[in-house]
PDB file of C-alpha atoms and ligand atoms in Angstrom:
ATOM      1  CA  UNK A   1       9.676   9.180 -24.426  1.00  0.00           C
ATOM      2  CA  UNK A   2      10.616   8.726 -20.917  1.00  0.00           C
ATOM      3  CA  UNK A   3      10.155   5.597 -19.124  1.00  0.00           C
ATOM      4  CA  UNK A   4       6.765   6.078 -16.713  1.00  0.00           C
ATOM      5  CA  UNK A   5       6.757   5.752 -13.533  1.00  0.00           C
ATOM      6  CA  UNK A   6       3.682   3.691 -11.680  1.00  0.00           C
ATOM      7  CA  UNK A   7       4.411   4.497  -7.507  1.00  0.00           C
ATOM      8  CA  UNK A   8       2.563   3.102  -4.972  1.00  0.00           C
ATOM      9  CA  UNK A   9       1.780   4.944  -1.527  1.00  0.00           C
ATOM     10  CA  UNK A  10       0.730   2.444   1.114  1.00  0.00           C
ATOM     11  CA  UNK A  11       0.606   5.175   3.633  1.00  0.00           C
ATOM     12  CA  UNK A  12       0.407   3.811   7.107  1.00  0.00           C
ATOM     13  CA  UNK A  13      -1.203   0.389   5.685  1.00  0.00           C
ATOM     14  CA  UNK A  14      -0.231  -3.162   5.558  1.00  0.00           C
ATOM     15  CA  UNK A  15       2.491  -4.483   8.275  1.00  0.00           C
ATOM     16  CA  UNK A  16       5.604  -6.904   7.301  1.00  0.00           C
ATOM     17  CA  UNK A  17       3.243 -10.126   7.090  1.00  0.00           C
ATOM     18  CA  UNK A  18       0.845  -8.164   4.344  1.00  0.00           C
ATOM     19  CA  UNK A  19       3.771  -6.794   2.883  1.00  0.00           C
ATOM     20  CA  UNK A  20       4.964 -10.109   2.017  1.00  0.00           C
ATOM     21  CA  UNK A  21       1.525 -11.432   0.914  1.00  0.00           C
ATOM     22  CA  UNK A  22       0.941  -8.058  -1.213  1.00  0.00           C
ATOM     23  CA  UNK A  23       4.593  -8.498  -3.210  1.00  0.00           C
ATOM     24  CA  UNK A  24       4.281 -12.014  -3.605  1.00  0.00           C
ATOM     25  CA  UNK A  25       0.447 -11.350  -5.484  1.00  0.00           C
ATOM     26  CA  UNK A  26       1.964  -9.145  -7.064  1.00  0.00           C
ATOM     27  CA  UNK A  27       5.064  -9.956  -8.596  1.00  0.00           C
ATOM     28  CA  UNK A  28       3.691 -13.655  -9.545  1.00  0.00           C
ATOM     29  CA  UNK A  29       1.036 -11.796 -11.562  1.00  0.00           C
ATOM     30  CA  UNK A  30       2.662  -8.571 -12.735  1.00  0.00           C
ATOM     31  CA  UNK A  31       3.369  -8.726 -16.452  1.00  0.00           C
ATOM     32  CA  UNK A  32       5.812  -5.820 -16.662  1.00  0.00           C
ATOM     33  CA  UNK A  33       4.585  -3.804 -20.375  1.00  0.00           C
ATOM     34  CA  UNK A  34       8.524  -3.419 -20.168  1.00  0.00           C
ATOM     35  CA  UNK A  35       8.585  -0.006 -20.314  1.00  0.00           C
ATOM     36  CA  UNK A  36       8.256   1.511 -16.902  1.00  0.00           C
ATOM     37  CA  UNK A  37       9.385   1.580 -13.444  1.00  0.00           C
ATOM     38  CA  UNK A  38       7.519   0.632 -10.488  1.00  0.00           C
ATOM     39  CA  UNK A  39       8.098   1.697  -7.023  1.00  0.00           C
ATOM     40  CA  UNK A  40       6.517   0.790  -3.833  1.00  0.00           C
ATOM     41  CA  UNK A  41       6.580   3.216  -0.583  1.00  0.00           C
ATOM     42  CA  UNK A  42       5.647   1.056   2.122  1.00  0.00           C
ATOM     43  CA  UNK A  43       5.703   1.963   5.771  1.00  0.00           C
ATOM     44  CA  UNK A  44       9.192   1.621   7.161  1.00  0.00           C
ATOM     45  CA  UNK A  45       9.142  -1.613   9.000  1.00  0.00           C
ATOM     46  CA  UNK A  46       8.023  -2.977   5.542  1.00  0.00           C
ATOM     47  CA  UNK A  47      11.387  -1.933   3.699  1.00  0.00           C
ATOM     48  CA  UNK A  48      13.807  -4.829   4.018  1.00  0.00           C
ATOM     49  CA  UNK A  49      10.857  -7.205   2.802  1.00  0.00           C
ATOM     50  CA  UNK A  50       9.725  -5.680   0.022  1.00  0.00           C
ATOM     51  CA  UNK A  51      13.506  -4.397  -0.808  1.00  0.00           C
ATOM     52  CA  UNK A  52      14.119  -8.481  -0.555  1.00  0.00           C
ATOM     53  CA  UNK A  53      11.082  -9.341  -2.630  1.00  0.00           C
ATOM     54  CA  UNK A  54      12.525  -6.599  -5.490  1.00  0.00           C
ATOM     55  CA  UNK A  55      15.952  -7.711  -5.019  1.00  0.00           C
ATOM     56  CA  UNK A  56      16.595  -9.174  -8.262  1.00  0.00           C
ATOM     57  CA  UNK A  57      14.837  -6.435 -10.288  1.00  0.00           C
ATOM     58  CA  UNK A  58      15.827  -3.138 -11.762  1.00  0.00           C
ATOM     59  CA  UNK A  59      12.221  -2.669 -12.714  1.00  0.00           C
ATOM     60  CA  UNK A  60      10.415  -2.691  -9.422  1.00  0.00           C
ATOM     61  CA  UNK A  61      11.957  -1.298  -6.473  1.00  0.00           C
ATOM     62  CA  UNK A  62      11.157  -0.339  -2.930  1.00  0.00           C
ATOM     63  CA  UNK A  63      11.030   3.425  -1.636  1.00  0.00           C
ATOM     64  CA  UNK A  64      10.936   5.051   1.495  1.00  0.00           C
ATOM     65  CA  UNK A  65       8.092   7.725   2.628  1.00  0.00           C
ATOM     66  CA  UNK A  66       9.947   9.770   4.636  1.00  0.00           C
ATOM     67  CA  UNK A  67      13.312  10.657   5.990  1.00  0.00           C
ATOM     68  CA  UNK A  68      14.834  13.053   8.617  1.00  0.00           C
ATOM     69  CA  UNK A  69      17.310  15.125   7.408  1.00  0.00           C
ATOM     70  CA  UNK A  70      20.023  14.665   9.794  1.00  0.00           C
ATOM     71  CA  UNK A  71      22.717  11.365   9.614  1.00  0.00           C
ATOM     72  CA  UNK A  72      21.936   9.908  12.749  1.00  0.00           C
ATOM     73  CA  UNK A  73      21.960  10.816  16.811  1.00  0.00           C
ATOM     74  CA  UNK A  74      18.849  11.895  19.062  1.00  0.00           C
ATOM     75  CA  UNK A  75      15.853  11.495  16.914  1.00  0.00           C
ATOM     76  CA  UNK A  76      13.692   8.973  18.470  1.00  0.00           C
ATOM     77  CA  UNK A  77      11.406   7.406  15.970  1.00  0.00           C
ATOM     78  CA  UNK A  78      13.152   8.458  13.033  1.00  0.00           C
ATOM     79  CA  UNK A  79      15.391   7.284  10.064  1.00  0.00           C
ATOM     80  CA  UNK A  80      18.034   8.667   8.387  1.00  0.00           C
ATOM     81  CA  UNK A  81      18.805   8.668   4.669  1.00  0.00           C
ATOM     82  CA  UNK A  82      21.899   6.328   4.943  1.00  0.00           C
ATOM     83  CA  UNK A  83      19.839   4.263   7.243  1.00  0.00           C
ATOM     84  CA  UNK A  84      17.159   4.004   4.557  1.00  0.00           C
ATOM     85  CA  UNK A  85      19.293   3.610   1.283  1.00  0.00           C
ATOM     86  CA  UNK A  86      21.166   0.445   3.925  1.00  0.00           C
ATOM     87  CA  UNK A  87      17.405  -1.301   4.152  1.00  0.00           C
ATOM     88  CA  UNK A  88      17.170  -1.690   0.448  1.00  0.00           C
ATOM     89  CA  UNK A  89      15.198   2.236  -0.128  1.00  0.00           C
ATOM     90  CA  UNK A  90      16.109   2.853  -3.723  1.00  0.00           C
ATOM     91  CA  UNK A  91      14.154   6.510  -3.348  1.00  0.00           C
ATOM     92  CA  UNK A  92      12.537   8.310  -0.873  1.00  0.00           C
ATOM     93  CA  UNK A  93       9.184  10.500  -0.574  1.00  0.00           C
ATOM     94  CA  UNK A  94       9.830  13.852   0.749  1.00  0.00           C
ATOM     95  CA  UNK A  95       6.804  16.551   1.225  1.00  0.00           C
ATOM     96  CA  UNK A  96       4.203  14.307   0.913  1.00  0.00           C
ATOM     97  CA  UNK A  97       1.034  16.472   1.433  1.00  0.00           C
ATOM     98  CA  UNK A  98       0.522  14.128   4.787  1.00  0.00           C
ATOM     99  CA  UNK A  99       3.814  15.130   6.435  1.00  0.00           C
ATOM    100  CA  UNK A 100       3.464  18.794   5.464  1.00  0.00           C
ATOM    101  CA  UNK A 101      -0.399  19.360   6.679  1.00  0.00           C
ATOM    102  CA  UNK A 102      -0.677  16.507   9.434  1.00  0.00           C
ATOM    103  CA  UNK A 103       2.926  16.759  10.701  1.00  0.00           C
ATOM    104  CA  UNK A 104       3.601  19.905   9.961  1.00  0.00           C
ATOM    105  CA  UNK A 105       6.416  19.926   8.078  1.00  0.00           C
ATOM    106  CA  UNK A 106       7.668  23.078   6.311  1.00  0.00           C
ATOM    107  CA  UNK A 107       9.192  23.627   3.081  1.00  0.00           C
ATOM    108  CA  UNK A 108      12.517  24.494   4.696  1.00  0.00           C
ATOM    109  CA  UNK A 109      12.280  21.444   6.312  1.00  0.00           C
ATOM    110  CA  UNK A 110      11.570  19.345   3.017  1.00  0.00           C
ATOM    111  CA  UNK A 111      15.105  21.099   1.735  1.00  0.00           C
ATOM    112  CA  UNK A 112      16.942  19.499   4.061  1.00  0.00           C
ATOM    113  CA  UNK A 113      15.692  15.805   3.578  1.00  0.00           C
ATOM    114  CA  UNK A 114      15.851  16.686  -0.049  1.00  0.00           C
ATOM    115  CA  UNK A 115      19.460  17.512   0.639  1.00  0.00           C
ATOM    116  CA  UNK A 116      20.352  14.629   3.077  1.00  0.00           C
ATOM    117  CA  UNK A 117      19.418  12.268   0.511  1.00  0.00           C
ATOM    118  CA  UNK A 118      21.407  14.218  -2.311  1.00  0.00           C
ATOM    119  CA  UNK A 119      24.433  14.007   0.275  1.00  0.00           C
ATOM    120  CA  UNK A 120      23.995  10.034  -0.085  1.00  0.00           C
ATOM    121  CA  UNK A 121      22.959   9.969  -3.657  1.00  0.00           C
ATOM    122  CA  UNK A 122      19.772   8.429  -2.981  1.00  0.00           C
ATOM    123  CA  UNK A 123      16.872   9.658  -5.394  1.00  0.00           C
ATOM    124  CA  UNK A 124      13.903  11.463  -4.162  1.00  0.00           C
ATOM    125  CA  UNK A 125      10.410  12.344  -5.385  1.00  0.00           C
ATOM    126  CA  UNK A 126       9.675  15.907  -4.070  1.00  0.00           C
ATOM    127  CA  UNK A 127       5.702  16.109  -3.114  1.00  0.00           C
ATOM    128  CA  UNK A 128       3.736  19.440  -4.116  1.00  0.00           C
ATOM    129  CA  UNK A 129       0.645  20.572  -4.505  1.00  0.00           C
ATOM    130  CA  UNK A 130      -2.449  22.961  -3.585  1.00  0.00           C
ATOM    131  CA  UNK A 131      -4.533  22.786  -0.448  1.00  0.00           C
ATOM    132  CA  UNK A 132      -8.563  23.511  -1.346  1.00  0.00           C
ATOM    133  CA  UNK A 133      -8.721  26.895   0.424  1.00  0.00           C
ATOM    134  CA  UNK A 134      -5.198  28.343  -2.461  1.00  0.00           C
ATOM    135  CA  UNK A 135      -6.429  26.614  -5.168  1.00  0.00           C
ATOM    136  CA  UNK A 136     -10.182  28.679  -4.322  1.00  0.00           C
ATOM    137  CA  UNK A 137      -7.798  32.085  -4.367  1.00  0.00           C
ATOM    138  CA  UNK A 138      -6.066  31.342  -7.719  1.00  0.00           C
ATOM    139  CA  UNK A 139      -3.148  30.430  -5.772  1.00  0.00           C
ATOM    140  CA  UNK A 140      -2.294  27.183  -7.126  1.00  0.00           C
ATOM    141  CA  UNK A 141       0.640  28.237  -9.134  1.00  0.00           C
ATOM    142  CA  UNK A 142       2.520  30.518  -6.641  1.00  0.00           C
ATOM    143  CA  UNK A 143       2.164  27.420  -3.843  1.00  0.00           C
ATOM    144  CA  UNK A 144       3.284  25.177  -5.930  1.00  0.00           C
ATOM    145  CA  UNK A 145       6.094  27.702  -7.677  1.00  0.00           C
ATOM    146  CA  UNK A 146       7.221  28.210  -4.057  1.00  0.00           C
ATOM    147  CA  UNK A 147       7.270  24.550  -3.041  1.00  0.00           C
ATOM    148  CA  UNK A 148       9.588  23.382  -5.787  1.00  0.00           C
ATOM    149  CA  UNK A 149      11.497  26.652  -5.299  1.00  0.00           C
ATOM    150  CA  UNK A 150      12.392  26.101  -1.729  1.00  0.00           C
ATOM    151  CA  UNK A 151      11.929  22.306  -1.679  1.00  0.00           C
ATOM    152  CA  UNK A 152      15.004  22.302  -4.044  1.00  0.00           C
ATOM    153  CA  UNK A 153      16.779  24.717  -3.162  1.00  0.00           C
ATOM    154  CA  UNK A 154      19.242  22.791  -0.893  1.00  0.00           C
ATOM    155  CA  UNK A 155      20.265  20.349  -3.255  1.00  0.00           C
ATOM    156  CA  UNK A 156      24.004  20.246  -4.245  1.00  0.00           C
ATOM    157  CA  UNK A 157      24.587  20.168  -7.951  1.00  0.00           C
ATOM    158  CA  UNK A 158      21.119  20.005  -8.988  1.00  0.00           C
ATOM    159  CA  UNK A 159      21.742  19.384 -12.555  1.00  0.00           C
ATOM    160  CA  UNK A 160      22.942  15.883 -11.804  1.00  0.00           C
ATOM    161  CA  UNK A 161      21.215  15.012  -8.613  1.00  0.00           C
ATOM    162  CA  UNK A 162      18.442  11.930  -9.051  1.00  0.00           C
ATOM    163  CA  UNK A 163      15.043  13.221  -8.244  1.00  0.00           C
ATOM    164  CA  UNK A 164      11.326  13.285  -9.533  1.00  0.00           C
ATOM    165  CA  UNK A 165       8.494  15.540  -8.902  1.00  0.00           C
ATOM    166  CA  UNK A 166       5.251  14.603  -7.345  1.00  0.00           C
ATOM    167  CA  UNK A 167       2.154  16.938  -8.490  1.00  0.00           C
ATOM    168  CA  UNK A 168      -0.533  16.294  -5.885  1.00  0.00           C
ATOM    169  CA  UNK A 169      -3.616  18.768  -5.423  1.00  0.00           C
ATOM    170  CA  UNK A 170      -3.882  18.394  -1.749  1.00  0.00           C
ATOM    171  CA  UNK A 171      -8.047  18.507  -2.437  1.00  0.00           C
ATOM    172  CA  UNK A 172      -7.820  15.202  -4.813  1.00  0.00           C
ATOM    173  CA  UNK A 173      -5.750  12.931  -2.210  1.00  0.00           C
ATOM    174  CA  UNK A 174      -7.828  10.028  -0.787  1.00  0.00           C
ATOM    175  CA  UNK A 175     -11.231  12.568  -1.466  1.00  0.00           C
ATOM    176  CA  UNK A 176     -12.314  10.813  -5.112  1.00  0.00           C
ATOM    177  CA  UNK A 177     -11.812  13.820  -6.448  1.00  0.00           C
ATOM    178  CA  UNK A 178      -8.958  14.034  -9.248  1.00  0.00           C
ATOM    179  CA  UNK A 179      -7.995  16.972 -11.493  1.00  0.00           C
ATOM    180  CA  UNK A 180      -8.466  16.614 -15.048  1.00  0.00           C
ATOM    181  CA  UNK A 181      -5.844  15.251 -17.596  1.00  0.00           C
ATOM    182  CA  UNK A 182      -5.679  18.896 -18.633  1.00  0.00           C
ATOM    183  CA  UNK A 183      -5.519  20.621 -15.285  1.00  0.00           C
ATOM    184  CA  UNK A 184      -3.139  18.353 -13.986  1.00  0.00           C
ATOM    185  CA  UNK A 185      -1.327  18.813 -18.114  1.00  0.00           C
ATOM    186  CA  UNK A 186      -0.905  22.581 -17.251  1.00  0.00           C
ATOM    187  CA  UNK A 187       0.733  22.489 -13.903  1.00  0.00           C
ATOM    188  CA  UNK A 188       3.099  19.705 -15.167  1.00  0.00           C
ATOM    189  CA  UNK A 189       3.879  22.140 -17.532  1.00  0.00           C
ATOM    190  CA  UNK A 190       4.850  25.055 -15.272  1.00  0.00           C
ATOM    191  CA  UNK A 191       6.577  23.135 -13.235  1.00  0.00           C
ATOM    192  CA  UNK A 192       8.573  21.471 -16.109  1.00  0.00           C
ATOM    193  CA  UNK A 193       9.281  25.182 -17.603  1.00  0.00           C
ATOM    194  CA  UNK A 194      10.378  26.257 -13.625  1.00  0.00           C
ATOM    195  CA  UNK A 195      12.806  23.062 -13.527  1.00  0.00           C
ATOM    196  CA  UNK A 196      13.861  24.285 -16.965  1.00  0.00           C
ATOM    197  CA  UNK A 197      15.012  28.196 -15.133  1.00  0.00           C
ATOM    198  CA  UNK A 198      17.106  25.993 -12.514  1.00  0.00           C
ATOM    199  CA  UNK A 199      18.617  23.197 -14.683  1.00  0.00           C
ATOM    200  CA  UNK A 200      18.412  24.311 -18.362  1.00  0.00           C
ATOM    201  CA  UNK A 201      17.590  20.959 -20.584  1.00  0.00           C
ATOM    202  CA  UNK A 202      18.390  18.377 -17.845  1.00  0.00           C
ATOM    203  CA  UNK A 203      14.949  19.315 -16.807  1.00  0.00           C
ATOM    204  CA  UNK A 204      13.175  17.206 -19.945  1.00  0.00           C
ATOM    205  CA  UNK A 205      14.929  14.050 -17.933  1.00  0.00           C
ATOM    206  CA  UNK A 206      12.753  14.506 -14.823  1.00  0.00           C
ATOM    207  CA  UNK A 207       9.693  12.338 -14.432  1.00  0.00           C
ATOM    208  CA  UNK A 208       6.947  14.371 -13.072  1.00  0.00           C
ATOM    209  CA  UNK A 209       3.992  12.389 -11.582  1.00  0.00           C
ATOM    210  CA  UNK A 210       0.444  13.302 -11.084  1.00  0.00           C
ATOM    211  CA  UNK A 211      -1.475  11.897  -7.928  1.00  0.00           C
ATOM    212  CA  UNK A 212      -4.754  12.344  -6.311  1.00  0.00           C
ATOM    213  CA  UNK A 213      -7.385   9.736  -5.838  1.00  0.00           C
ATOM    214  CA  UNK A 214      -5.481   7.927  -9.100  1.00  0.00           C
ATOM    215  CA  UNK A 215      -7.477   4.615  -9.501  1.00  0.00           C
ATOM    216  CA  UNK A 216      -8.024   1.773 -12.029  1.00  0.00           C
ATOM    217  CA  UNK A 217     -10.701   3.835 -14.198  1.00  0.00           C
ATOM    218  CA  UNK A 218      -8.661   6.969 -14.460  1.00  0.00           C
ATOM    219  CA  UNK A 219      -5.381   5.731 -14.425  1.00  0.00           C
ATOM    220  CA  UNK A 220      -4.972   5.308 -18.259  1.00  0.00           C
ATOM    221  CA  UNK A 221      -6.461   8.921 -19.151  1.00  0.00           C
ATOM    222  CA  UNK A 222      -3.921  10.770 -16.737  1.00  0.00           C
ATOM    223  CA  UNK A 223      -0.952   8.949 -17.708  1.00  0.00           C
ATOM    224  CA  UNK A 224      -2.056   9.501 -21.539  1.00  0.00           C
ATOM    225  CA  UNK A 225      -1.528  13.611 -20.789  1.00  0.00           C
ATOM    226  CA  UNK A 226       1.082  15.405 -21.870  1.00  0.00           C
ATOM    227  CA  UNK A 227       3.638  15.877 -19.361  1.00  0.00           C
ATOM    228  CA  UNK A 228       2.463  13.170 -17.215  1.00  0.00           C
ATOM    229  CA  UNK A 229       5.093  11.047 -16.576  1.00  0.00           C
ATOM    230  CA  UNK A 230       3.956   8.677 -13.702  1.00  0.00           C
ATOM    231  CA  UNK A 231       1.182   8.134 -11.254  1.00  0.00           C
ATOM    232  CA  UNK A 232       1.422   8.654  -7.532  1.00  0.00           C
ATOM    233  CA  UNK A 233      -1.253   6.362  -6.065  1.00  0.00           C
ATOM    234  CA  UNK A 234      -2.325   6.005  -2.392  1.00  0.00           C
ATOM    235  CA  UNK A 235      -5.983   3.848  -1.618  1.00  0.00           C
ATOM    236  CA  UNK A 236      -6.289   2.160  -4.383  1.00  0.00           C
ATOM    237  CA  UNK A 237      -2.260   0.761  -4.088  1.00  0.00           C
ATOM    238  CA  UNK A 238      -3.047  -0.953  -0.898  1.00  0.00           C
ATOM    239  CA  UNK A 239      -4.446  -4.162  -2.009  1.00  0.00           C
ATOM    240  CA  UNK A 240      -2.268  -5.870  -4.637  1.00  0.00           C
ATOM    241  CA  UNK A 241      -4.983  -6.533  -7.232  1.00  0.00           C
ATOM    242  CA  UNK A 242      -5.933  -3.147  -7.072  1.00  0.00           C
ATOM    243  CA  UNK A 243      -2.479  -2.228  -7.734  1.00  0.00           C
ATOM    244  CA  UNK A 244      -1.806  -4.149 -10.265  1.00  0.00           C
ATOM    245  CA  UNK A 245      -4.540  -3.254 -12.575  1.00  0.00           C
ATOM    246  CA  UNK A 246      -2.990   0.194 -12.162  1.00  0.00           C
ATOM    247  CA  UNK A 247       0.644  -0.578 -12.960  1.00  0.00           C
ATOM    248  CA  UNK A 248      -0.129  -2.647 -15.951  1.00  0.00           C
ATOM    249  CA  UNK A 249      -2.181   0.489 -17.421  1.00  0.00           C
TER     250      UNK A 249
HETATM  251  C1  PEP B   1      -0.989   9.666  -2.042  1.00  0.00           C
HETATM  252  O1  PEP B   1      -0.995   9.159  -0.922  1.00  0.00           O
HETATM  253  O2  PEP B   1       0.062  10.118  -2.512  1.00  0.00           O
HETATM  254  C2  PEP B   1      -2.238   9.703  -2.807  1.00  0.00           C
HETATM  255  C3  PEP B   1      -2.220  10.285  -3.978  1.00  0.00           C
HETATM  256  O3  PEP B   1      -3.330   9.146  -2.227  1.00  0.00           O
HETATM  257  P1  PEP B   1      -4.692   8.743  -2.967  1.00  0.00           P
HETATM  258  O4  PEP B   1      -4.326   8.015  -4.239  1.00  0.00           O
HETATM  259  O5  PEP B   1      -5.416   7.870  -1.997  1.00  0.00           O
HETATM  260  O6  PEP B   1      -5.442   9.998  -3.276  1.00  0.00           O
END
């Protein structure tokens, strides 16, 4: 049995002073089952506090949300891998559906960060998942196919690199909505089976998490499914007693 993974997604929410406040709640209270990891992805001028407040932990740590792909130079507002594994970033998010349908950002483009974080061995948890409109067509499993396809596909020695997948239905993030233990069981399994094609049995060691609209009343039921091997959680990670009803499930 893997060790599950319980991530929280503040999204653009809570600055350095509710950071501190939030981990602080939360760590005084948090009575680790002792069998999982916990990662928080808090915006980036949140990452040396919480990386300070998980300092002396290996089983809470902080993450990143996004990176750009290149080491450094003319890239005003952004932050580079190195940069982010030097503020305490023990992972980082790459594809969340947020950066791919607000920002833009392509799949080639989520290759590279994937890659520039391989280059400087820190982990990452590659986001995919289904807008509305694809899953409507019976598309879900060619998008998703195609995102962990190309998404991947830049990584150097993928068979030992550190990463997780994220499976999040683009129509079940921050909408209520949340796809059954079973439809969100049958896409874990394809993509476990694709990871299987690129890195033979290697493949049973990577987590793959389900979010969309995860809260405290469905939290236990998804992680229960087979091939669910962490949660993904945005709202309802926000507000530390929220959260921690959720990563004690
Ligand atoms: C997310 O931000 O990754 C997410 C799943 O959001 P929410 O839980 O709000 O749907």
């Amino acid at each position: 049995m893997k060790r599950p993974i319980l991530a929280a997604n503040w999204k653009m929410n809570n600055g350095p002073t509710a950071a501190k406040a939030f981990m602080s709640a939360f760590l005084e209270n948090y009575q680790p089952p002792g069998d999982r990891t916990v990662i928080i992805f808090p915006p980036a001028v949140d990452l040396i506090t919480v990386a300070a407040a998980t300092a002396a932990r290996t089983d809470v740590i902080a993450g990143i949300q996004n990176i750009h792909w290149a080491e450094k130079g003319a890239f005003t507002g952004e932050v580079s891998a190195m940069m982010a594994k030097d503020a305490g970033a023990r992972i980082v998010l790459v594809g969340h559906s947020e950066r791919r349908h607000v920002f833009g950002e392509t799949d080639a483009q989520c290759a590279k960060k994937c890659l520039a974080a391989a280059k400087v061995q820190l982990p990452f948890m590659l986001c995919i998942g289904e807008k509305i409109e694809q899953r409507e067509a019976g598309e879900t499993e060619a998008v998703v196919m195609r995102q962990l396809r190309e998404g991947l596909s830049q990584t150097p020695n993928l068979i030992s690199a550190e990463f997780m997948i994220a499976y999040e239905p683009v129509w079940a993030i921050g909408t209520g909505l949340t796809a059954s233990a079973t439809d969100a069981s049958a896409i874990h399994t394809l993509v476990r089976s694709e990871l299987k094609q690129m890195i033979g049995t290697r493949a049973n060691e990577i987590p793959i998490l389900y979010g969309g609209s995860v809260s405290a009343s469905n939290a236990a039921g998804l992680l229960a499914a087979p091939e669910v091997d962490g949660l993904l959680v945005g709202g309802a990670s926000v507000e530390a007693t929220s959260w921690l009803t959720i990563a004690q499930t």
